Amino acid sequence: MMKMHGLGDGPYWMITYGYFLALSVIYMLCFVTFGSVLGLKFFTLNDYSIQFVFYFIYINLQITLAFLLASFFSSVKTATVTAYIGIFGTGLLSGFLFQFFIQDSSFPRGWIIFMELYPGFALYRGLYEFAQSATSGSNVGTDGMRWHDLSDSANGMKEVLIIMFAEWIVVLFVAYYIDQVFSTGSGKRPLFFLKGFQKKPLSSCKTLSIQRQGSKVLVQMEKPDVMQEREKVEQLLLEPTIDHAIVCDNLKKFYPGRDGNPGKFAVRELSLAVPRGECFGMLGPNGAGKTSFISMMIGLTKPTSGAAYVQGLDIKTHMDGIYTSMGV
């Protein structure tokens, strides 16, 4: 909805990311503060700077991972249930399986690092190292984890920080890429980032007008006003002007049949030219194609065939530019 009102992907991602980051940082500060006030050695003995770096990197990884997974869910309930199952499952596996591997000195270190690629296990390993350092320091009357302890081969905090930081950066770019490609209604081509290296195509209206030169549209059994509108559109495509804000040429939307039901044309060969400044309305019974037409014009669904232009921009390839002058 924000994109339909002209908000670009950059500001949207920055605002959303900043909101969740601020929320997570506040939670982290409250978590450490209350733990320290209560005198929990887990917080008081370990270096606060290490704790801050660990929590800060993890909450950023958590946010980017949420952005990534959001592209694969269309229902909030499904995403919520899946997240709870993942959280409970990770906790159980970490406590009864992963911890056993960490404590087993004969278990290959490489496999532990491989398992830590899963963010849930990386979080558990970091908390485990904090707990072990705090317990050891409390027993001998010394401090817990300090920065120089990260060089100890038995301490897994260093590798955890490296893994989470690398995943944070990688997942952020992957999440943005998937969001751009699979975005509903306005998804880009998989190689959209190579757009700058490709030849710029001719303007949309001009390209279609060239293709239509020398060809005639057969119009049979159409009402005079429909024929007149179609001829007007053909003329505008041959001689583009800036006087018309919307031009639709032979626009179609076909939904294939499912479960043995036949396919259906929601919009059939619509040709329309709306002058700039005109207030245009559509009247018709249910199933006439009004909503389907609007959905195509705002980028929610893609047309099966035909072409439509808003301010001279093709709805198939320049939807981002159209959004800057559209209100839905």
Short mmCIF file of C-alpha atoms in Angstrom, two decimals:
data_model
loop_
_atom_site.label_atom_id
_atom_site.label_comp_id
_atom_site.label_asym_id
_atom_site.label_seq_id
_atom_site.Cartn_x
_atom_site.Cartn_y
_atom_site.Cartn_z
CA MET A 1 0.00 0.00 0.00
CA MET A 2 2.84 2.41 0.80
CA LYS A 3 4.48 1.63 -2.53
CA MET A 4 1.21 2.46 -4.31
CA HIS A 5 1.36 5.90 -2.72
CA GLY A 6 4.85 6.55 -4.05
CA LEU A 7 7.04 5.47 -1.13
CA GLY A 8 10.20 3.93 -2.57
CA ASP A 9 11.83 0.74 -1.37
CA GLY A 10 14.81 2.57 0.13
CA PRO A 11 12.86 4.78 2.58
CA TYR A 12 10.49 1.92 3.42
CA TRP A 13 13.33 -0.42 4.31
CA MET A 14 15.18 2.26 6.29
CA ILE A 15 12.10 3.24 8.31
CA THR A 16 11.02 -0.35 9.00
CA TYR A 17 14.55 -1.51 9.81
CA GLY A 18 15.15 1.50 12.05
CA TYR A 19 11.90 0.91 13.94
CA PHE A 20 12.66 -2.73 14.72
CA LEU A 21 16.29 -1.91 15.51
CA ALA A 22 15.26 0.78 18.01
CA LEU A 23 12.72 -1.59 19.57
CA SER A 24 15.30 -4.37 19.86
CA VAL A 25 17.98 -2.09 21.31
CA ILE A 26 15.58 -0.83 23.98
CA TYR A 27 14.68 -4.41 24.85
CA MET A 28 18.38 -5.35 24.99
CA LEU A 29 19.21 -2.44 27.31
CA CYS A 30 16.31 -3.30 29.61
CA PHE A 31 17.35 -6.96 29.57
CA VAL A 32 20.95 -6.21 30.60
CA THR A 33 20.00 -3.41 33.02
CA PHE A 34 17.46 -5.41 35.01
CA GLY A 35 19.78 -8.42 35.06
CA SER A 36 22.59 -6.28 36.44
CA VAL A 37 20.34 -4.58 39.02
CA LEU A 38 19.26 -8.00 40.27
CA GLY A 39 22.92 -8.92 40.63
CA LEU A 40 22.93 -11.82 38.19
CA LYS A 41 26.54 -12.83 37.66
CA PHE A 42 25.76 -13.67 34.04
CA PHE A 43 25.62 -9.91 33.42
CA THR A 44 27.86 -8.41 36.11
CA LEU A 45 30.95 -10.59 35.65
CA ASN A 46 31.13 -10.56 31.84
CA ASP A 47 32.45 -7.50 30.03
CA TYR A 48 29.50 -5.27 29.09
CA SER A 49 31.13 -4.24 25.81
CA ILE A 50 31.28 -7.88 24.67
CA GLN A 51 27.66 -8.34 25.66
CA PHE A 52 26.64 -5.22 23.76
CA VAL A 53 28.48 -6.30 20.58
CA PHE A 54 27.03 -9.81 20.77
CA TYR A 55 23.44 -8.68 21.33
CA PHE A 56 23.68 -5.86 18.78
CA ILE A 57 24.95 -8.13 16.02
CA TYR A 58 22.34 -10.75 16.80
CA ILE A 59 19.36 -8.37 16.81
CA ASN A 60 20.48 -7.05 13.41
CA LEU A 61 20.73 -10.61 12.12
CA GLN A 62 17.30 -11.33 13.57
CA ILE A 63 15.76 -8.33 11.80
CA THR A 64 17.30 -9.16 8.42
CA LEU A 65 16.23 -12.79 8.81
CA ALA A 66 12.67 -11.61 9.50
CA PHE A 67 12.79 -9.47 6.34
CA LEU A 68 13.96 -12.51 4.37
CA LEU A 69 11.31 -14.90 5.68
CA ALA A 70 8.54 -12.30 5.25
CA SER A 71 8.86 -12.68 1.47
CA PHE A 72 7.74 -16.32 1.71
CA PHE A 73 4.62 -15.79 3.83
CA SER A 74 1.36 -14.24 2.69
CA SER A 75 -0.53 -14.87 5.94
CA VAL A 76 0.36 -13.37 9.32
CA LYS A 77 -1.12 -16.36 11.16
CA THR A 78 0.97 -18.84 9.18
CA ALA A 79 4.12 -16.81 9.81
CA THR A 80 3.34 -16.55 13.54
CA VAL A 81 2.73 -20.27 13.96
CA THR A 82 5.88 -21.12 11.99
CA ALA A 83 7.94 -18.71 14.08
CA TYR A 84 6.71 -20.18 17.37
CA ILE A 85 7.44 -23.71 16.18
CA GLY A 86 10.92 -22.60 15.13
CA ILE A 87 11.59 -20.92 18.49
CA PHE A 88 10.42 -23.87 20.58
CA GLY A 89 12.17 -26.36 18.32
CA THR A 90 15.43 -24.41 18.45
CA GLY A 91 15.29 -24.20 22.24
CA LEU A 92 14.73 -27.93 22.63
CA LEU A 93 17.40 -28.92 20.13
CA SER A 94 19.89 -26.49 21.65
CA GLY A 95 19.35 -27.67 25.21
CA PHE A 96 19.24 -31.41 24.57
CA LEU A 97 21.42 -31.85 21.48
CA PHE A 98 23.64 -28.89 20.58
CA GLN A 99 24.87 -28.39 24.16
CA PHE A 100 25.89 -32.05 24.27
CA PHE A 101 28.00 -31.58 21.13
CA ILE A 102 29.67 -28.47 22.58
CA GLN A 103 30.63 -30.25 25.78
CA ASP A 104 31.88 -33.34 23.94
CA SER A 105 35.56 -32.66 23.21
CA SER A 106 35.69 -35.55 20.73
CA PHE A 107 33.00 -34.03 18.52
CA PRO A 108 34.55 -32.36 15.41
CA ARG A 109 34.87 -28.59 15.81
CA GLY A 110 34.06 -28.09 12.14
CA TRP A 111 30.62 -29.61 12.59
CA ILE A 112 29.93 -27.31 15.52
CA ILE A 113 30.83 -24.28 13.38
CA PHE A 114 28.58 -25.64 10.62
CA MET A 115 25.67 -25.96 13.05
CA GLU A 116 26.28 -22.41 14.26
CA LEU A 117 25.42 -21.17 10.77
CA TYR A 118 21.85 -21.54 11.99
CA PRO A 119 21.22 -18.28 13.91
CA GLY A 120 19.39 -20.05 16.74
CA PHE A 121 22.37 -22.25 17.52
CA ALA A 122 24.76 -19.30 17.21
CA LEU A 123 22.70 -17.41 19.80
CA TYR A 124 22.71 -20.40 22.12
CA ARG A 125 26.49 -20.83 21.77
CA GLY A 126 27.09 -17.19 22.67
CA LEU A 127 24.85 -17.38 25.73
CA TYR A 128 26.48 -20.67 26.68
CA GLU A 129 29.95 -19.09 26.60
CA PHE A 130 28.75 -16.15 28.72
CA ALA A 131 27.26 -18.56 31.27
CA GLN A 132 30.39 -20.72 31.40
CA SER A 133 32.68 -17.70 31.84
CA ALA A 134 30.47 -16.23 34.57
CA THR A 135 30.30 -19.55 36.41
CA SER A 136 34.08 -20.08 36.22
CA GLY A 137 34.78 -16.52 37.34
CA SER A 138 32.35 -16.81 40.25
CA ASN A 139 33.91 -20.08 41.44
CA VAL A 140 37.48 -18.73 41.54
CA GLY A 141 36.58 -15.16 42.47
CA THR A 142 37.68 -13.52 39.21
CA ASP A 143 36.01 -11.73 36.33
CA GLY A 144 34.07 -13.47 33.60
CA MET A 145 34.67 -13.07 29.88
CA ARG A 146 37.06 -10.34 28.69
CA TRP A 147 38.19 -9.44 25.19
CA HIS A 148 41.49 -11.29 25.54
CA ASP A 149 39.55 -14.47 26.32
CA LEU A 150 38.24 -14.53 22.75
CA SER A 151 41.67 -15.68 21.56
CA ASP A 152 41.32 -18.86 23.62
CA SER A 153 40.67 -21.82 21.31
CA ALA A 154 38.22 -23.29 23.82
CA ASN A 155 36.11 -20.11 23.73
CA GLY A 156 33.64 -20.12 20.86
CA MET A 157 32.53 -16.49 21.16
CA LYS A 158 34.92 -15.22 18.48
CA GLU A 159 33.67 -17.58 15.79
CA VAL A 160 30.06 -16.88 16.78
CA LEU A 161 30.55 -13.12 16.34
CA ILE A 162 32.21 -13.62 12.96
CA ILE A 163 29.48 -15.98 11.74
CA MET A 164 26.62 -13.73 12.86
CA PHE A 165 28.21 -10.58 11.42
CA ALA A 166 28.81 -12.26 8.04
CA GLU A 167 25.26 -13.64 7.98
CA TRP A 168 23.85 -10.23 8.89
CA ILE A 169 25.41 -8.64 5.80
CA VAL A 170 24.66 -11.54 3.43
CA VAL A 171 21.07 -12.05 4.57
CA LEU A 172 20.38 -8.31 4.29
CA PHE A 173 21.29 -8.25 0.60
CA VAL A 174 19.55 -11.56 -0.12
CA ALA A 175 16.38 -10.35 1.61
CA TYR A 176 16.38 -7.13 -0.42
CA TYR A 177 16.94 -9.05 -3.66
CA ILE A 178 14.13 -11.54 -2.98
CA ASP A 179 11.80 -8.73 -1.94
CA GLN A 180 12.44 -6.95 -5.24
CA VAL A 181 11.95 -10.08 -7.38
CA PHE A 182 8.95 -11.63 -5.62
CA SER A 183 7.14 -8.44 -4.61
CA THR A 184 3.40 -8.80 -5.27
CA GLY A 185 2.35 -7.04 -8.45
CA SER A 186 5.59 -5.11 -8.94
CA GLY A 187 8.23 -7.84 -8.85
CA LYS A 188 11.29 -7.17 -10.95
CA ARG A 189 13.23 -9.49 -13.22
CA PRO A 190 15.83 -11.73 -11.50
CA LEU A 191 18.68 -9.78 -13.13
CA PHE A 192 17.22 -6.32 -12.46
CA PHE A 193 20.54 -5.17 -10.92
CA LEU A 194 22.14 -5.43 -14.40
CA LYS A 195 19.70 -2.89 -15.78
CA GLY A 196 22.40 -0.22 -16.03
CA PHE A 197 24.46 -2.42 -18.37
CA GLN A 198 21.59 -3.12 -20.76
CA LYS A 199 20.56 -1.03 -23.72
CA LYS A 200 17.79 1.39 -22.95
CA PRO A 201 14.62 0.45 -24.83
CA LEU A 202 12.55 2.90 -26.79
CA SER A 203 9.80 4.66 -24.91
CA SER A 204 6.82 2.41 -24.28
CA CYS A 205 4.26 4.23 -26.41
CA LYS A 206 6.70 4.70 -29.28
CA THR A 207 7.68 1.03 -29.26
CA LEU A 208 4.09 -0.14 -29.46
CA SER A 209 3.24 2.38 -32.17
CA ILE A 210 6.08 1.04 -34.32
CA GLN A 211 4.84 -2.50 -33.86
CA ARG A 212 1.32 -1.54 -34.84
CA GLN A 213 2.22 0.31 -38.02
CA GLY A 214 0.98 -1.55 -41.07
CA SER A 215 -1.45 -3.63 -39.04
CA LYS A 216 -5.19 -3.19 -38.59
CA VAL A 217 -7.41 -4.33 -35.80
CA LEU A 218 -10.41 -6.36 -36.79
CA VAL A 219 -13.41 -5.11 -34.92
CA GLN A 220 -16.54 -7.14 -35.36
CA MET A 221 -19.94 -6.66 -33.81
CA GLU A 222 -18.84 -3.81 -31.54
CA LYS A 223 -20.91 -0.84 -30.50
CA PRO A 224 -20.12 2.47 -32.22
CA ASP A 225 -18.83 4.14 -29.05
CA VAL A 226 -16.52 1.18 -28.36
CA MET A 227 -15.19 1.28 -31.92
CA GLN A 228 -14.66 5.02 -31.63
CA GLU A 229 -12.70 4.64 -28.38
CA ARG A 230 -10.55 1.87 -29.88
CA GLU A 231 -9.75 4.00 -32.93
CA LYS A 232 -8.88 6.90 -30.64
CA VAL A 233 -6.43 4.70 -28.72
CA GLU A 234 -4.82 3.47 -31.95
CA GLN A 235 -4.36 7.05 -33.08
CA LEU A 236 -2.80 8.04 -29.75
CA LEU A 237 -0.35 5.14 -29.99
CA LEU A 238 0.69 6.21 -33.47
CA GLU A 239 0.96 9.86 -32.46
CA PRO A 240 1.64 9.99 -28.69
CA THR A 241 0.65 13.17 -26.84
CA ILE A 242 0.76 14.34 -23.22
CA ASP A 243 -2.94 15.21 -23.19
CA HIS A 244 -4.03 11.77 -21.97
CA ALA A 245 -3.03 10.49 -18.53
CA ILE A 246 -4.18 6.89 -19.13
CA VAL A 247 -4.10 4.91 -22.36
CA CYS A 248 -5.12 1.24 -22.46
CA ASP A 249 -4.79 -0.81 -25.62
CA ASN A 250 -6.49 -4.20 -25.99
CA LEU A 251 -5.94 -4.96 -22.30
CA LYS A 252 -6.80 -8.49 -21.20
CA LYS A 253 -6.81 -10.42 -17.94
CA PHE A 254 -7.44 -14.16 -18.13
CA TYR A 255 -7.58 -16.52 -15.16
CA PRO A 256 -6.82 -20.15 -16.09
CA GLY A 257 -9.29 -22.83 -15.09
CA ARG A 258 -8.77 -24.76 -11.84
CA ASP A 259 -10.22 -27.96 -10.40
CA GLY A 260 -11.99 -28.77 -13.65
CA ASN A 261 -13.57 -25.34 -13.96
CA PRO A 262 -13.11 -23.45 -17.24
CA GLY A 263 -10.92 -20.37 -17.49
CA LYS A 264 -12.44 -16.92 -17.35
CA PHE A 265 -11.75 -13.55 -18.92
CA ALA A 266 -11.92 -10.93 -16.17
CA VAL A 267 -11.04 -8.16 -18.63
CA ARG A 268 -11.49 -8.70 -22.36
CA GLU A 269 -9.89 -6.43 -24.99
CA LEU A 270 -10.30 -3.14 -23.13
CA SER A 271 -9.22 -0.04 -25.04
CA LEU A 272 -9.52 3.24 -23.19
CA ALA A 273 -8.08 6.74 -23.27
CA VAL A 274 -8.62 9.06 -20.29
CA PRO A 275 -7.70 12.73 -20.87
CA ARG A 276 -5.60 14.52 -18.28
CA GLY A 277 -7.72 16.17 -15.58
CA GLU A 278 -10.83 14.11 -16.30
CA CYS A 279 -12.71 12.38 -13.48
CA PHE A 280 -13.43 8.93 -14.87
CA GLY A 281 -15.72 6.38 -13.24
CA MET A 282 -16.72 2.81 -14.06
CA LEU A 283 -20.18 1.31 -13.67
CA GLY A 284 -21.09 -2.32 -14.21
CA PRO A 285 -22.52 -5.46 -12.59
CA ASN A 286 -20.52 -7.87 -10.47
CA GLY A 287 -17.99 -9.73 -12.58
CA ALA A 288 -17.79 -7.05 -15.25
CA GLY A 289 -14.05 -6.60 -14.62
CA LYS A 290 -13.93 -3.28 -12.75
CA THR A 291 -11.79 -4.51 -9.85
CA SER A 292 -9.58 -6.59 -12.14
CA PHE A 293 -8.91 -3.55 -14.32
CA ILE A 294 -8.07 -1.35 -11.31
CA SER A 295 -5.81 -4.09 -9.89
CA MET A 296 -3.82 -4.12 -13.12
CA MET A 297 -3.54 -0.35 -13.26
CA ILE A 298 -2.18 -0.09 -9.71
CA GLY A 299 0.31 -2.93 -10.18
CA LEU A 300 -1.41 -5.45 -7.93
CA THR A 301 -1.80 -7.95 -10.79
CA LYS A 302 -0.21 -8.16 -14.21
CA PRO A 303 -2.23 -8.14 -17.46
CA THR A 304 -2.34 -11.31 -19.53
CA SER A 305 -1.85 -9.35 -22.73
CA GLY A 306 -2.28 -5.89 -24.14
CA ALA A 307 -0.73 -2.70 -22.88
CA ALA A 308 -1.58 0.20 -20.59
CA TYR A 309 0.23 3.47 -19.97
CA VAL A 310 -0.03 5.98 -17.14
CA GLN A 311 1.64 9.32 -17.86
CA GLY A 312 3.31 7.57 -20.81
CA LEU A 313 4.83 4.83 -18.61
CA ASP A 314 4.14 1.15 -19.22
CA ILE A 315 2.49 -0.60 -16.26
CA LYS A 316 4.49 -3.75 -17.05
CA THR A 317 7.95 -2.20 -16.79
CA HIS A 318 7.73 1.22 -15.14
CA MET A 319 5.40 0.67 -12.18
CA ASP A 320 7.83 2.30 -9.75
CA GLY A 321 7.69 5.52 -11.76
CA ILE A 322 3.90 5.35 -11.97
CA TYR A 323 3.59 5.03 -8.20
CA THR A 324 5.16 8.47 -7.74
CA SER A 325 2.14 10.09 -9.41
CA MET A 326 -0.58 7.76 -8.17
CA GLY A 327 -2.89 7.77 -5.18
CA VAL A 328 -4.85 4.65 -4.27
#
